[in-house]
Amino acid sequence: RLYPGMYQHDLVGLAVETKTAAAVLNWKAPKLARHLEHCECDQTVARVWDTLLFEGSKVLHRVVLSLLKSVEEEILRTSQAPDIAQIARKAARDFHDREKLLKVAFEKIGRFPLRFLDKERKKAYKKVTAEREYRAAVRRGDV
């Protein structure tokens, strides 16, 4: 199940799932997460999420993490966001071995409790809401 509001006009659900994805990445691949954050790849992760939304949330997190883990060493060798985006796009486009992808997603990543995702979604929702409220206050001139 995806976070409510995934397809609302303000895409709050997408923002929540994206922040949840970052939490999953921090939990399961912290070195890669730090590197992606350092290279300012938030938008790249959001685009990857957007292409896989129809898979469902838990599977979605597993598949995206599997794809990123499959090119982790290559990503860690670069520090330029456009290069990382290209690597991630190429991995998603060229990854044809469905069995290998699912093996990584379900066997090598390990335990993946739904309550972890739910907890991270709650935290992400608070952050997304605060960010949106701040941007609205800036637009109104309150800040």
PDB file of N, CA, C and O in Angstrom, residues 57-136:
ATOM      1  N   SER A  57       4.309  -0.046  -2.284  1.00  0.00           N
ATOM      2  CA  SER A  57       5.337   0.620  -1.487  1.00  0.00           C
ATOM      3  C   SER A  57       6.458  -0.270  -0.989  1.00  0.00           C
ATOM      4  O   SER A  57       7.631   0.064  -1.129  1.00  0.00           O
ATOM      5  N   LYS A  58       6.147  -1.410  -0.416  1.00  0.00           N
ATOM      6  CA  LYS A  58       7.218  -2.226   0.148  1.00  0.00           C
ATOM      7  C   LYS A  58       8.103  -2.787  -0.968  1.00  0.00           C
ATOM      8  O   LYS A  58       9.323  -2.742  -0.886  1.00  0.00           O
ATOM      9  N   VAL A  59       7.467  -3.289  -2.014  1.00  0.00           N
ATOM     10  CA  VAL A  59       8.224  -3.804  -3.156  1.00  0.00           C
ATOM     11  C   VAL A  59       8.994  -2.662  -3.813  1.00  0.00           C
ATOM     12  O   VAL A  59      10.150  -2.817  -4.205  1.00  0.00           O
ATOM     13  N   LEU A  60       8.347  -1.527  -3.886  1.00  0.00           N
ATOM     14  CA  LEU A  60       8.985  -0.353  -4.474  1.00  0.00           C
ATOM     15  C   LEU A  60      10.290  -0.013  -3.763  1.00  0.00           C
ATOM     16  O   LEU A  60      11.331   0.163  -4.401  1.00  0.00           O
ATOM     17  N   HIS A  61      10.244   0.026  -2.447  1.00  0.00           N
ATOM     18  CA  HIS A  61      11.453   0.337  -1.687  1.00  0.00           C
ATOM     19  C   HIS A  61      12.522  -0.726  -1.916  1.00  0.00           C
ATOM     20  O   HIS A  61      13.703  -0.404  -2.065  1.00  0.00           O
ATOM     21  N   ARG A  62      12.129  -1.967  -1.956  1.00  0.00           N
ATOM     22  CA  ARG A  62      13.086  -3.055  -2.175  1.00  0.00           C
ATOM     23  C   ARG A  62      13.735  -2.966  -3.559  1.00  0.00           C
ATOM     24  O   ARG A  62      14.939  -3.130  -3.702  1.00  0.00           O
ATOM     25  N   VAL A  63      12.929  -2.726  -4.587  1.00  0.00           N
ATOM     26  CA  VAL A  63      13.445  -2.681  -5.949  1.00  0.00           C
ATOM     27  C   VAL A  63      14.388  -1.500  -6.147  1.00  0.00           C
ATOM     28  O   VAL A  63      15.474  -1.642  -6.712  1.00  0.00           O
ATOM     29  N   VAL A  64      13.985  -0.336  -5.667  1.00  0.00           N
ATOM     30  CA  VAL A  64      14.857   0.836  -5.814  1.00  0.00           C
ATOM     31  C   VAL A  64      16.167   0.619  -5.074  1.00  0.00           C
ATOM     32  O   VAL A  64      17.251   0.900  -5.599  1.00  0.00           O
ATOM     33  N   LEU A  65      16.080   0.105  -3.861  1.00  0.00           N
ATOM     34  CA  LEU A  65      17.292  -0.172  -3.092  1.00  0.00           C
ATOM     35  C   LEU A  65      18.167  -1.199  -3.811  1.00  0.00           C
ATOM     36  O   LEU A  65      19.386  -1.041  -3.890  1.00  0.00           O
ATOM     37  N   SER A  66      17.555  -2.227  -4.389  1.00  0.00           N
ATOM     38  CA  SER A  66      18.305  -3.245  -5.126  1.00  0.00           C
ATOM     39  C   SER A  66      19.023  -2.640  -6.329  1.00  0.00           C
ATOM     40  O   SER A  66      20.189  -2.954  -6.592  1.00  0.00           O
ATOM     41  N   LEU A  67      18.308  -1.800  -7.062  1.00  0.00           N
ATOM     42  CA  LEU A  67      18.942  -1.142  -8.219  1.00  0.00           C
ATOM     43  C   LEU A  67      20.125  -0.283  -7.789  1.00  0.00           C
ATOM     44  O   LEU A  67      21.198  -0.329  -8.399  1.00  0.00           O
ATOM     45  N   LEU A  68      19.926   0.511  -6.742  1.00  0.00           N
ATOM     46  CA  LEU A  68      21.020   1.367  -6.274  1.00  0.00           C
ATOM     47  C   LEU A  68      22.186   0.536  -5.743  1.00  0.00           C
ATOM     48  O   LEU A  68      23.348   0.860  -6.008  1.00  0.00           O
ATOM     49  N   LYS A  69      21.880  -0.525  -5.008  1.00  0.00           N
ATOM     50  CA  LYS A  69      22.943  -1.390  -4.491  1.00  0.00           C
ATOM     51  C   LYS A  69      23.709  -2.068  -5.631  1.00  0.00           C
ATOM     52  O   LYS A  69      24.907  -2.294  -5.528  1.00  0.00           O
ATOM     53  N   SER A  70      23.027  -2.353  -6.743  1.00  0.00           N
ATOM     54  CA  SER A  70      23.688  -3.018  -7.870  1.00  0.00           C
ATOM     55  C   SER A  70      24.756  -2.138  -8.514  1.00  0.00           C
ATOM     56  O   SER A  70      25.666  -2.647  -9.165  1.00  0.00           O
ATOM     57  N   VAL A  71      24.653  -0.837  -8.337  1.00  0.00           N
ATOM     58  CA  VAL A  71      25.652   0.086  -8.909  1.00  0.00           C
ATOM     59  C   VAL A  71      26.326   0.920  -7.821  1.00  0.00           C
ATOM     60  O   VAL A  71      26.902   1.980  -8.097  1.00  0.00           O
ATOM     61  N   GLU A  72      26.262   0.448  -6.587  1.00  0.00           N
ATOM     62  CA  GLU A  72      26.803   1.199  -5.445  1.00  0.00           C
ATOM     63  C   GLU A  72      28.264   1.584  -5.648  1.00  0.00           C
ATOM     64  O   GLU A  72      28.644   2.742  -5.453  1.00  0.00           O
ATOM     65  N   GLU A  73      29.107   0.628  -6.031  1.00  0.00           N
ATOM     66  CA  GLU A  73      30.537   0.929  -6.182  1.00  0.00           C
ATOM     67  C   GLU A  73      30.780   1.986  -7.251  1.00  0.00           C
ATOM     68  O   GLU A  73      31.603   2.881  -7.073  1.00  0.00           O
ATOM     69  N   GLU A  74      30.041   1.910  -8.337  1.00  0.00           N
ATOM     70  CA  GLU A  74      30.171   2.902  -9.407  1.00  0.00           C
ATOM     71  C   GLU A  74      29.724   4.283  -8.914  1.00  0.00           C
ATOM     72  O   GLU A  74      30.381   5.295  -9.184  1.00  0.00           O
ATOM     73  N   ILE A  75      28.637   4.333  -8.186  1.00  0.00           N
ATOM     74  CA  ILE A  75      28.149   5.603  -7.644  1.00  0.00           C
ATOM     75  C   ILE A  75      29.148   6.193  -6.661  1.00  0.00           C
ATOM     76  O   ILE A  75      29.412   7.395  -6.677  1.00  0.00           O
ATOM     77  N   LEU A  76      29.729   5.350  -5.823  1.00  0.00           N
ATOM     78  CA  LEU A  76      30.677   5.841  -4.818  1.00  0.00           C
ATOM     79  C   LEU A  76      31.962   6.380  -5.439  1.00  0.00           C
ATOM     80  O   LEU A  76      32.688   7.136  -4.789  1.00  0.00           O
ATOM     81  N   ARG A  77      32.234   6.032  -6.682  1.00  0.00           N
ATOM     82  CA  ARG A  77      33.448   6.530  -7.354  1.00  0.00           C
ATOM     83  C   ARG A  77      33.265   7.920  -7.960  1.00  0.00           C
ATOM     84  O   ARG A  77      34.225   8.505  -8.453  1.00  0.00           O
ATOM     85  N   THR A  78      32.055   8.438  -7.976  1.00  0.00           N
ATOM     86  CA  THR A  78      31.831   9.763  -8.542  1.00  0.00           C
ATOM     87  C   THR A  78      31.207  10.669  -7.493  1.00  0.00           C
ATOM     88  O   THR A  78      30.614  10.210  -6.534  1.00  0.00           O
ATOM     89  N   SER A  79      31.361  11.967  -7.707  1.00  0.00           N
ATOM     90  CA  SER A  79      30.773  12.914  -6.756  1.00  0.00           C
ATOM     91  C   SER A  79      29.916  13.962  -7.463  1.00  0.00           C
ATOM     92  O   SER A  79      29.548  14.961  -6.867  1.00  0.00           O
ATOM     93  N   GLN A  80      29.598  13.716  -8.703  1.00  0.00           N
ATOM     94  CA  GLN A  80      28.798  14.658  -9.475  1.00  0.00           C
ATOM     95  C   GLN A  80      27.373  14.126  -9.629  1.00  0.00           C
ATOM     96  O   GLN A  80      27.161  13.027 -10.140  1.00  0.00           O
ATOM     97  N   ALA A  81      26.404  14.913  -9.191  1.00  0.00           N
ATOM     98  CA  ALA A  81      25.004  14.484  -9.243  1.00  0.00           C
ATOM     99  C   ALA A  81      24.562  14.064 -10.647  1.00  0.00           C
ATOM    100  O   ALA A  81      23.890  13.036 -10.788  1.00  0.00           O
ATOM    101  N   PRO A  82      24.930  14.811 -11.716  1.00  0.00           N
ATOM    102  CA  PRO A  82      24.508  14.367 -13.054  1.00  0.00           C
ATOM    103  C   PRO A  82      25.059  12.986 -13.426  1.00  0.00           C
ATOM    104  O   PRO A  82      24.373  12.189 -14.051  1.00  0.00           O
ATOM    105  N   ASP A  83      26.296  12.707 -13.013  1.00  0.00           N
ATOM    106  CA  ASP A  83      26.886  11.395 -13.293  1.00  0.00           C
ATOM    107  C   ASP A  83      26.152  10.301 -12.526  1.00  0.00           C
ATOM    108  O   ASP A  83      25.909   9.209 -13.047  1.00  0.00           O
ATOM    109  N   ILE A  84      25.809  10.594 -11.276  1.00  0.00           N
ATOM    110  CA  ILE A  84      25.074   9.621 -10.461  1.00  0.00           C
ATOM    111  C   ILE A  84      23.695   9.378 -11.062  1.00  0.00           C
ATOM    112  O   ILE A  84      23.236   8.228 -11.140  1.00  0.00           O
ATOM    113  N   ALA A  85      23.049  10.443 -11.521  1.00  0.00           N
ATOM    114  CA  ALA A  85      21.740  10.295 -12.163  1.00  0.00           C
ATOM    115  C   ALA A  85      21.847   9.408 -13.395  1.00  0.00           C
ATOM    116  O   ALA A  85      20.999   8.534 -13.624  1.00  0.00           O
ATOM    117  N   GLN A  86      22.887   9.604 -14.162  1.00  0.00           N
ATOM    118  CA  GLN A  86      23.098   8.800 -15.373  1.00  0.00           C
ATOM    119  C   GLN A  86      23.327   7.328 -15.004  1.00  0.00           C
ATOM    120  O   GLN A  86      22.774   6.428 -15.635  1.00  0.00           O
ATOM    121  N   ILE A  87      24.122   7.078 -13.984  1.00  0.00           N
ATOM    122  CA  ILE A  87      24.378   5.710 -13.524  1.00  0.00           C
ATOM    123  C   ILE A  87      23.072   5.053 -13.082  1.00  0.00           C
ATOM    124  O   ILE A  87      22.789   3.903 -13.442  1.00  0.00           O
ATOM    125  N   ALA A  88      22.274   5.769 -12.296  1.00  0.00           N
ATOM    126  CA  ALA A  88      21.006   5.221 -11.800  1.00  0.00           C
ATOM    127  C   ALA A  88      20.037   4.964 -12.952  1.00  0.00           C
ATOM    128  O   ALA A  88      19.378   3.917 -12.990  1.00  0.00           O
ATOM    129  N   ARG A  89      19.938   5.893 -13.895  1.00  0.00           N
ATOM    130  CA  ARG A  89      19.057   5.700 -15.050  1.00  0.00           C
ATOM    131  C   ARG A  89      19.496   4.502 -15.876  1.00  0.00           C
ATOM    132  O   ARG A  89      18.678   3.683 -16.298  1.00  0.00           O
ATOM    133  N   LYS A  90      20.818   4.393 -16.082  1.00  0.00           N
ATOM    134  CA  LYS A  90      21.354   3.267 -16.856  1.00  0.00           C
ATOM    135  C   LYS A  90      21.073   1.947 -16.145  1.00  0.00           C
ATOM    136  O   LYS A  90      20.676   0.965 -16.779  1.00  0.00           O
ATOM    137  N   ALA A  91      21.245   1.921 -14.837  1.00  0.00           N
ATOM    138  CA  ALA A  91      20.971   0.696 -14.080  1.00  0.00           C
ATOM    139  C   ALA A  91      19.510   0.297 -14.231  1.00  0.00           C
ATOM    140  O   ALA A  91      19.197  -0.872 -14.470  1.00  0.00           O
ATOM    141  N   ALA A  92      18.607   1.264 -14.115  1.00  0.00           N
ATOM    142  CA  ALA A  92      17.172   0.966 -14.235  1.00  0.00           C
ATOM    143  C   ALA A  92      16.824   0.528 -15.656  1.00  0.00           C
ATOM    144  O   ALA A  92      16.038  -0.397 -15.854  1.00  0.00           O
ATOM    145  N   ARG A  93      17.431   1.160 -16.639  1.00  0.00           N
ATOM    146  CA  ARG A  93      17.137   0.852 -18.041  1.00  0.00           C
ATOM    147  C   ARG A  93      17.724  -0.493 -18.468  1.00  0.00           C
ATOM    148  O   ARG A  93      17.098  -1.256 -19.190  1.00  0.00           O
ATOM    149  N   ASP A  94      18.948  -0.774 -18.006  1.00  0.00           N
ATOM    150  CA  ASP A  94      19.677  -1.944 -18.492  1.00  0.00           C
ATOM    151  C   ASP A  94      19.544  -3.183 -17.628  1.00  0.00           C
ATOM    152  O   ASP A  94      20.080  -4.228 -17.969  1.00  0.00           O
ATOM    153  N   PHE A  95      18.862  -3.071 -16.520  1.00  0.00           N
ATOM    154  CA  PHE A  95      18.776  -4.219 -15.619  1.00  0.00           C
ATOM    155  C   PHE A  95      17.675  -5.152 -16.116  1.00  0.00           C
ATOM    156  O   PHE A  95      16.508  -4.958 -15.831  1.00  0.00           O
ATOM    157  N   HIS A  96      18.083  -6.167 -16.867  1.00  0.00           N
ATOM    158  CA  HIS A  96      17.116  -7.077 -17.476  1.00  0.00           C
ATOM    159  C   HIS A  96      16.993  -8.405 -16.737  1.00  0.00           C
ATOM    160  O   HIS A  96      16.091  -9.173 -17.019  1.00  0.00           O
ATOM    161  N   ASP A  97      17.894  -8.667 -15.828  1.00  0.00           N
ATOM    162  CA  ASP A  97      17.868  -9.940 -15.110  1.00  0.00           C
ATOM    163  C   ASP A  97      16.921  -9.835 -13.923  1.00  0.00           C
ATOM    164  O   ASP A  97      17.312  -9.513 -12.813  1.00  0.00           O
ATOM    165  N   ARG A  98      15.667 -10.090 -14.194  1.00  0.00           N
ATOM    166  CA  ARG A  98      14.612  -9.967 -13.200  1.00  0.00           C
ATOM    167  C   ARG A  98      14.873 -10.837 -11.977  1.00  0.00           C
ATOM    168  O   ARG A  98      14.658 -10.426 -10.854  1.00  0.00           O
ATOM    169  N   GLU A  99      15.360 -12.042 -12.225  1.00  0.00           N
ATOM    170  CA  GLU A  99      15.624 -12.964 -11.122  1.00  0.00           C
ATOM    171  C   GLU A  99      16.721 -12.423 -10.203  1.00  0.00           C
ATOM    172  O   GLU A  99      16.613 -12.508  -8.987  1.00  0.00           O
ATOM    173  N   LYS A 100      17.769 -11.880 -10.794  1.00  0.00           N
ATOM    174  CA  LYS A 100      18.857 -11.314  -9.986  1.00  0.00           C
ATOM    175  C   LYS A 100      18.356 -10.127  -9.171  1.00  0.00           C
ATOM    176  O   LYS A 100      18.666 -10.000  -7.983  1.00  0.00           O
ATOM    177  N   LEU A 101      17.587  -9.262  -9.797  1.00  0.00           N
ATOM    178  CA  LEU A 101      17.042  -8.094  -9.103  1.00  0.00           C
ATOM    179  C   LEU A 101      16.179  -8.522  -7.913  1.00  0.00           C
ATOM    180  O   LEU A 101      16.332  -8.019  -6.800  1.00  0.00           O
ATOM    181  N   LEU A 102      15.295  -9.487  -8.148  1.00  0.00           N
ATOM    182  CA  LEU A 102      14.416  -9.936  -7.071  1.00  0.00           C
ATOM    183  C   LEU A 102      15.175 -10.700  -5.998  1.00  0.00           C
ATOM    184  O   LEU A 102      14.827 -10.629  -4.820  1.00  0.00           O
ATOM    185  N   LYS A 103      16.228 -11.394  -6.398  1.00  0.00           N
ATOM    186  CA  LYS A 103      17.051 -12.095  -5.403  1.00  0.00           C
ATOM    187  C   LYS A 103      17.694 -11.086  -4.459  1.00  0.00           C
ATOM    188  O   LYS A 103      17.685 -11.259  -3.243  1.00  0.00           O
ATOM    189  N   VAL A 104      18.242 -10.019  -5.024  1.00  0.00           N
ATOM    190  CA  VAL A 104      18.819  -8.963  -4.190  1.00  0.00           C
ATOM    191  C   VAL A 104      17.724  -8.322  -3.342  1.00  0.00           C
ATOM    192  O   VAL A 104      17.880  -8.137  -2.135  1.00  0.00           O
ATOM    193  N   ALA A 105      16.597  -8.019  -3.976  1.00  0.00           N
ATOM    194  CA  ALA A 105      15.497  -7.331  -3.277  1.00  0.00           C
ATOM    195  C   ALA A 105      14.958  -8.119  -2.101  1.00  0.00           C
ATOM    196  O   ALA A 105      14.633  -7.544  -1.063  1.00  0.00           O
ATOM    197  N   PHE A 106      14.880  -9.433  -2.252  1.00  0.00           N
ATOM    198  CA  PHE A 106      14.229 -10.212  -1.208  1.00  0.00           C
ATOM    199  C   PHE A 106      15.155 -11.090  -0.379  1.00  0.00           C
ATOM    200  O   PHE A 106      14.773 -11.541   0.693  1.00  0.00           O
ATOM    201  N   GLU A 107      16.384 -11.313  -0.837  1.00  0.00           N
ATOM    202  CA  GLU A 107      17.285 -12.174  -0.080  1.00  0.00           C
ATOM    203  C   GLU A 107      18.479 -11.430   0.504  1.00  0.00           C
ATOM    204  O   GLU A 107      18.874 -11.678   1.628  1.00  0.00           O
ATOM    205  N   LYS A 108      19.053 -10.526  -0.250  1.00  0.00           N
ATOM    206  CA  LYS A 108      20.272  -9.867   0.213  1.00  0.00           C
ATOM    207  C   LYS A 108      20.024  -8.617   1.041  1.00  0.00           C
ATOM    208  O   LYS A 108      20.876  -8.209   1.798  1.00  0.00           O
ATOM    209  N   ILE A 109      18.886  -8.008   0.893  1.00  0.00           N
ATOM    210  CA  ILE A 109      18.595  -6.788   1.645  1.00  0.00           C
ATOM    211  C   ILE A 109      18.211  -7.115   3.079  1.00  0.00           C
ATOM    212  O   ILE A 109      18.441  -6.349   3.980  1.00  0.00           O
ATOM    213  N   GLY A 110      17.637  -8.260   3.278  1.00  0.00           N
ATOM    214  CA  GLY A 110      17.286  -8.659   4.632  1.00  0.00           C
ATOM    215  C   GLY A 110      15.886  -8.228   5.031  1.00  0.00           C
ATOM    216  O   GLY A 110      15.076  -7.803   4.215  1.00  0.00           O
ATOM    217  N   ARG A 111      15.654  -8.307   6.325  1.00  0.00           N
ATOM    218  CA  ARG A 111      14.345  -8.001   6.894  1.00  0.00           C
ATOM    219  C   ARG A 111      13.881  -6.600   6.510  1.00  0.00           C
ATOM    220  O   ARG A 111      14.673  -5.669   6.475  1.00  0.00           O
ATOM    221  N   PHE A 112      12.601  -6.483   6.262  1.00  0.00           N
ATOM    222  CA  PHE A 112      12.063  -5.210   5.791  1.00  0.00           C
ATOM    223  C   PHE A 112      10.668  -5.023   6.346  1.00  0.00           C
ATOM    224  O   PHE A 112       9.677  -5.094   5.627  1.00  0.00           O
ATOM    225  N   PRO A 113      10.538  -4.787   7.649  1.00  0.00           N
ATOM    226  CA  PRO A 113       9.209  -4.715   8.258  1.00  0.00           C
ATOM    227  C   PRO A 113       8.406  -3.496   7.812  1.00  0.00           C
ATOM    228  O   PRO A 113       8.935  -2.387   7.714  1.00  0.00           O
ATOM    229  N   LEU A 114       7.141  -3.726   7.560  1.00  0.00           N
ATOM    230  CA  LEU A 114       6.243  -2.648   7.157  1.00  0.00           C
ATOM    231  C   LEU A 114       6.134  -1.584   8.241  1.00  0.00           C
ATOM    232  O   LEU A 114       5.997  -0.402   7.943  1.00  0.00           O
ATOM    233  N   ARG A 115       6.251  -1.974   9.506  1.00  0.00           N
ATOM    234  CA  ARG A 115       6.146  -0.972  10.579  1.00  0.00           C
ATOM    235  C   ARG A 115       7.314   0.032  10.524  1.00  0.00           C
ATOM    236  O   ARG A 115       7.160   1.170  10.917  1.00  0.00           O
ATOM    237  N   PHE A 116       8.483  -0.392  10.001  1.00  0.00           N
ATOM    238  CA  PHE A 116       9.582   0.554   9.795  1.00  0.00           C
ATOM    239  C   PHE A 116       9.160   1.607   8.779  1.00  0.00           C
ATOM    240  O   PHE A 116       9.348   2.812   8.993  1.00  0.00           O
ATOM    241  N   LEU A 117       8.588   1.161   7.658  1.00  0.00           N
ATOM    242  CA  LEU A 117       8.125   2.104   6.638  1.00  0.00           C
ATOM    243  C   LEU A 117       7.050   3.027   7.199  1.00  0.00           C
ATOM    244  O   LEU A 117       7.070   4.232   6.950  1.00  0.00           O
ATOM    245  N   ASP A 118       6.116   2.470   7.954  1.00  0.00           N
ATOM    246  CA  ASP A 118       5.059   3.289   8.536  1.00  0.00           C
ATOM    247  C   ASP A 118       5.631   4.356   9.467  1.00  0.00           C
ATOM    248  O   ASP A 118       5.221   5.522   9.437  1.00  0.00           O
ATOM    249  N   LYS A 119       6.598   3.973  10.303  1.00  0.00           N
ATOM    250  CA  LYS A 119       7.232   4.919  11.223  1.00  0.00           C
ATOM    251  C   LYS A 119       7.957   6.022  10.443  1.00  0.00           C
ATOM    252  O   LYS A 119       7.833   7.208  10.755  1.00  0.00           O
ATOM    253  N   GLU A 120       8.680   5.636   9.407  1.00  0.00           N
ATOM    254  CA  GLU A 120       9.415   6.622   8.602  1.00  0.00           C
ATOM    255  C   GLU A 120       8.463   7.513   7.825  1.00  0.00           C
ATOM    256  O   GLU A 120       8.726   8.700   7.636  1.00  0.00           O
ATOM    257  N   ARG A 121       7.345   6.972   7.383  1.00  0.00           N
ATOM    258  CA  ARG A 121       6.348   7.791   6.686  1.00  0.00           C
ATOM    259  C   ARG A 121       5.782   8.857   7.608  1.00  0.00           C
ATOM    260  O   ARG A 121       5.566   9.993   7.182  1.00  0.00           O
ATOM    261  N   LYS A 122       5.522   8.501   8.850  1.00  0.00           N
ATOM    262  CA  LYS A 122       5.006   9.484   9.807  1.00  0.00           C
ATOM    263  C   LYS A 122       6.012  10.619   9.995  1.00  0.00           C
ATOM    264  O   LYS A 122       5.642  11.798  10.009  1.00  0.00           O
ATOM    265  N   LYS A 123       7.277  10.258  10.159  1.00  0.00           N
ATOM    266  CA  LYS A 123       8.323  11.288  10.304  1.00  0.00           C
ATOM    267  C   LYS A 123       8.421  12.123   9.027  1.00  0.00           C
ATOM    268  O   LYS A 123       8.531  13.346   9.084  1.00  0.00           O
ATOM    269  N   ALA A 124       8.379  11.443   7.875  1.00  0.00           N
ATOM    270  CA  ALA A 124       8.494  12.144   6.595  1.00  0.00           C
ATOM    271  C   ALA A 124       7.324  13.096   6.392  1.00  0.00           C
ATOM    272  O   ALA A 124       7.501  14.215   5.901  1.00  0.00           O
ATOM    273  N   TYR A 125       6.119  12.679   6.788  1.00  0.00           N
ATOM    274  CA  TYR A 125       4.951  13.535   6.640  1.00  0.00           C
ATOM    275  C   TYR A 125       5.130  14.825   7.438  1.00  0.00           C
ATOM    276  O   TYR A 125       4.837  15.920   6.945  1.00  0.00           O
ATOM    277  N   LYS A 126       5.642  14.711   8.652  1.00  0.00           N
ATOM    278  CA  LYS A 126       5.881  15.905   9.473  1.00  0.00           C
ATOM    279  C   LYS A 126       6.880  16.837   8.796  1.00  0.00           C
ATOM    280  O   LYS A 126       6.694  18.054   8.764  1.00  0.00           O
ATOM    281  N   LYS A 127       7.947  16.264   8.237  1.00  0.00           N
ATOM    282  CA  LYS A 127       8.955  17.079   7.556  1.00  0.00           C
ATOM    283  C   LYS A 127       8.382  17.743   6.311  1.00  0.00           C
ATOM    284  O   LYS A 127       8.597  18.934   6.072  1.00  0.00           O
ATOM    285  N   VAL A 128       7.654  16.957   5.512  1.00  0.00           N
ATOM    286  CA  VAL A 128       7.063  17.491   4.284  1.00  0.00           C
ATOM    287  C   VAL A 128       6.100  18.619   4.617  1.00  0.00           C
ATOM    288  O   VAL A 128       6.115  19.682   3.992  1.00  0.00           O
ATOM    289  N   THR A 129       5.272  18.418   5.617  1.00  0.00           N
ATOM    290  CA  THR A 129       4.303  19.437   6.028  1.00  0.00           C
ATOM    291  C   THR A 129       5.009  20.703   6.496  1.00  0.00           C
ATOM    292  O   THR A 129       4.639  21.815   6.096  1.00  0.00           O
ATOM    293  N   ALA A 130       6.039  20.549   7.315  1.00  0.00           N
ATOM    294  CA  ALA A 130       6.792  21.710   7.802  1.00  0.00           C
ATOM    295  C   ALA A 130       7.465  22.456   6.653  1.00  0.00           C
ATOM    296  O   ALA A 130       7.446  23.694   6.605  1.00  0.00           O
ATOM    297  N   GLU A 131       8.053  21.713   5.707  1.00  0.00           N
ATOM    298  CA  GLU A 131       8.696  22.342   4.551  1.00  0.00           C
ATOM    299  C   GLU A 131       7.685  23.117   3.715  1.00  0.00           C
ATOM    300  O   GLU A 131       7.941  24.245   3.299  1.00  0.00           O
ATOM    301  N   ARG A 132       6.530  22.541   3.488  1.00  0.00           N
ATOM    302  CA  ARG A 132       5.499  23.206   2.693  1.00  0.00           C
ATOM    303  C   ARG A 132       4.956  24.440   3.399  1.00  0.00           C
ATOM    304  O   ARG A 132       4.717  25.465   2.777  1.00  0.00           O
ATOM    305  N   GLU A 133       4.760  24.337   4.713  1.00  0.00           N
ATOM    306  CA  GLU A 133       4.286  25.489   5.481  1.00  0.00           C
ATOM    307  C   GLU A 133       5.317  26.615   5.451  1.00  0.00           C
ATOM    308  O   GLU A 133       4.962  27.787   5.316  1.00  0.00           O
ATOM    309  N   TYR A 134       6.591  26.263   5.557  1.00  0.00           N
ATOM    310  CA  TYR A 134       7.650  27.275   5.511  1.00  0.00           C
ATOM    311  C   TYR A 134       7.673  27.960   4.139  1.00  0.00           C
ATOM    312  O   TYR A 134       7.723  29.197   4.053  1.00  0.00           O
ATOM    313  N   ARG A 135       7.605  27.155   3.056  1.00  0.00           N
ATOM    314  CA  ARG A 135       7.607  27.751   1.709  1.00  0.00           C
ATOM    315  C   ARG A 135       6.398  28.663   1.519  1.00  0.00           C
ATOM    316  O   ARG A 135       6.509  29.726   0.907  1.00  0.00           O
ATOM    317  N   ALA A 136       5.254  28.256   2.044  1.00  0.00           N
ATOM    318  CA  ALA A 136       4.044  29.094   1.928  1.00  0.00           C
ATOM    319  C   ALA A 136       4.234  30.394   2.701  1.00  0.00           C
ATOM    320  O   ALA A 136       3.848  31.470   2.229  1.00  0.00           O
TER     321      ALA A 136
END
